[in-house]
Amino acid sequence: MTTHDKIMSYFVNEKGYYGDFGGAYIPEMLYPNVEELRQQYLGIINELSFQEEFKALLKDYVGRPSPLYLAKRLSQKYGANIFLKREDLNHTGAHKINNTIGQILLAEKLGKKRIIAETGAGQHGVATATVCALRGLECVVYMGEIDIKRQAPNVARMKMLGATVVPATSGSKTLKDATNEAMRDWINNPVDTHYIIGSVVGPHPYPDMVSIFQSVISEETKKQLLAQTGKDEPDYVLACVGGGSNAAGMFYHFINDENVKLIAVEAAGMGVSSGYSAATTYLGKEGVLHGSRSILMQTPDGQVVEPHSVSAGLDYPGIGPQHAHLFKTGRCEYVSITDDESLNAGLLLTQLEGIIPAIESAHAIAHLEYMTFKGDENVVICLSGRGDKDMETYMKHFKL
Ligand SMILES: *Cc1c(COP(=O)(O)O)cnc(C)c1O
């Protein structure tokens, strides 16, 4: 893993901005917490002892490196060499664990004894509760009351892992309200508590820090591609985008290589014009969400619009500030895929390759339908997670 080079313009600058986006728009009361993190994160991450422990856990606990798998039957169907970066094979079934491992080690180095997190569908809550059990730290997860009812298996996992799940009972009783509750907790516990954010969102330095922890995905991919194809750069890299962390990790070491085309796939939900969508770059406008300036779905008077996606992980009204910058500069192409298209792609991958993907990841697979290839291009798709958690949705949709 490397940290970013200061001269790379697609990465964060000294002030915490990616072009027009990023920064730290936080209440005064939160300033000391975020400032401590900002001053310390790069120093700690670059310490040898941190790197050694992080790499050892990624290897022996998470199961890294995750394979880069040439999907032969999928490749045949689309006429290109399609490689899947198998984040679905990680412990806990997705890429999220890369970030929570990094952040818990950082929290320990900062002397924190207590971890808080917010979660929507529960995936980030489970990844956080997992590393807290691993390191024996107290864990409090804020979750909207409605989400707690909808996501019973993940709530049970968190409890079994020893976490306290606190219902957020205000507002819409979903992710936004859980985030507010977590912020309030952090303000009240500035000394002993670290707040683990689950994607490349939030105030600086979170987007940069999370993308550094997730950059192991592209670091491995480059080596694996070199070994398998003789070249460490593919023609295309694709990843789905909720907040944007698996995509940020998948793009990281390719961002400054303009030969590599980057494609980010958002959730169109029931269609971008249906009123039930999470296609942020298509529907959104610039504004401030969760502590940073980015692109988000909002009404003309600036109220956040409730997003919709069949995949809980993509059901987010914004994208991280680096993505807003990649979108605005045109470095990365942002596209969107509907609920139905993603479910069909999930079934397709299952029947062609024997891999049941998370519905989030299936969005990236689905975009292959819209691409045309000359025949020998190398395409890498981040398979961000496995589909076990989505079986109920697949069962309902395909009447299994
Ligand atoms: C949470 C999640 C996502 C979306 O989060 P990003 O931060 O955009 O990566 C995508 N895939 C899976 C499997 C997830 O669990």
PDB file of C-alpha atoms and ligand atoms in Angstrom, residues 94-96 123 198-200 240-247 313-314 358 360-361 384-385 389, ligand 1:
ATOM      1  CA  ALA A  94     -17.340  -7.868   1.117  1.00  0.00           C
ATOM      2  CA  HIS A  95     -14.701  -5.156   0.794  1.00  0.00           C
ATOM      3  CA  LYS A  96     -15.929  -3.243   3.854  1.00  0.00           C
ATOM      4  CA  GLN A 123     -23.237  -4.334   6.424  1.00  0.00           C
ATOM      5  CA  GLY A 198     -17.946   3.018   6.285  1.00  0.00           C
ATOM      6  CA  SER A 199     -17.348   4.661   2.921  1.00  0.00           C
ATOM      7  CA  VAL A 200     -15.342   7.430   1.240  1.00  0.00           C
ATOM      8  CA  CYS A 240     -20.421  -0.063  -8.359  1.00  0.00           C
ATOM      9  CA  VAL A 241     -20.831   3.127  -6.344  1.00  0.00           C
ATOM     10  CA  GLY A 242     -22.896   3.701  -3.237  1.00  0.00           C
ATOM     11  CA  GLY A 243     -20.765   6.097  -1.230  1.00  0.00           C
ATOM     12  CA  GLY A 244     -17.913   4.920  -3.430  1.00  0.00           C
ATOM     13  CA  SER A 245     -15.386   3.014  -1.319  1.00  0.00           C
ATOM     14  CA  ASN A 246     -14.979  -0.184  -3.328  1.00  0.00           C
ATOM     15  CA  ALA A 247     -14.724   1.939  -6.476  1.00  0.00           C
ATOM     16  CA  GLY A 313     -25.492  -0.722  -0.148  1.00  0.00           C
ATOM     17  CA  LEU A 314     -26.178   1.595  -3.106  1.00  0.00           C
ATOM     18  CA  ALA A 358     -24.171  -9.140  -3.979  1.00  0.00           C
ATOM     19  CA  GLU A 360     -24.569  -4.078  -5.445  1.00  0.00           C
ATOM     20  CA  SER A 361     -21.775  -5.810  -7.362  1.00  0.00           C
ATOM     21  CA  SER A 384     -17.510  -6.063  -4.074  1.00  0.00           C
ATOM     22  CA  GLY A 385     -19.479  -8.685  -2.174  1.00  0.00           C
ATOM     23  CA  LYS A 389     -27.311 -11.506   2.213  1.00  0.00           C
TER      24      LYS A 389
HETATM   25  C1  LIG B   1     -21.662  -1.365   1.132  1.00  0.00           C
HETATM   26  C2  LIG B   1     -21.495  -2.075  -0.150  1.00  0.00           C
HETATM   27  C3  LIG B   1     -21.326  -1.397  -1.376  1.00  0.00           C
HETATM   28  C4  LIG B   1     -21.417   0.095  -1.500  1.00  0.00           C
HETATM   29  O1  LIG B   1     -20.482   0.817  -0.767  1.00  0.00           O
HETATM   30  P1  LIG B   1     -19.260   1.578  -1.464  1.00  0.00           P
HETATM   31  O2  LIG B   1     -18.722   2.415  -0.375  1.00  0.00           O
HETATM   32  O3  LIG B   1     -19.823   2.362  -2.603  1.00  0.00           O
HETATM   33  O4  LIG B   1     -18.314   0.547  -1.936  1.00  0.00           O
HETATM   34  C5  LIG B   1     -21.089  -2.123  -2.531  1.00  0.00           C
HETATM   35  N1  LIG B   1     -21.046  -3.473  -2.495  1.00  0.00           N
HETATM   36  C6  LIG B   1     -21.236  -4.164  -1.357  1.00  0.00           C
HETATM   37  C7  LIG B   1     -21.169  -5.654  -1.412  1.00  0.00           C
HETATM   38  C8  LIG B   1     -21.457  -3.501  -0.159  1.00  0.00           C
HETATM   39  O5  LIG B   1     -21.637  -4.209   0.973  1.00  0.00           O
END
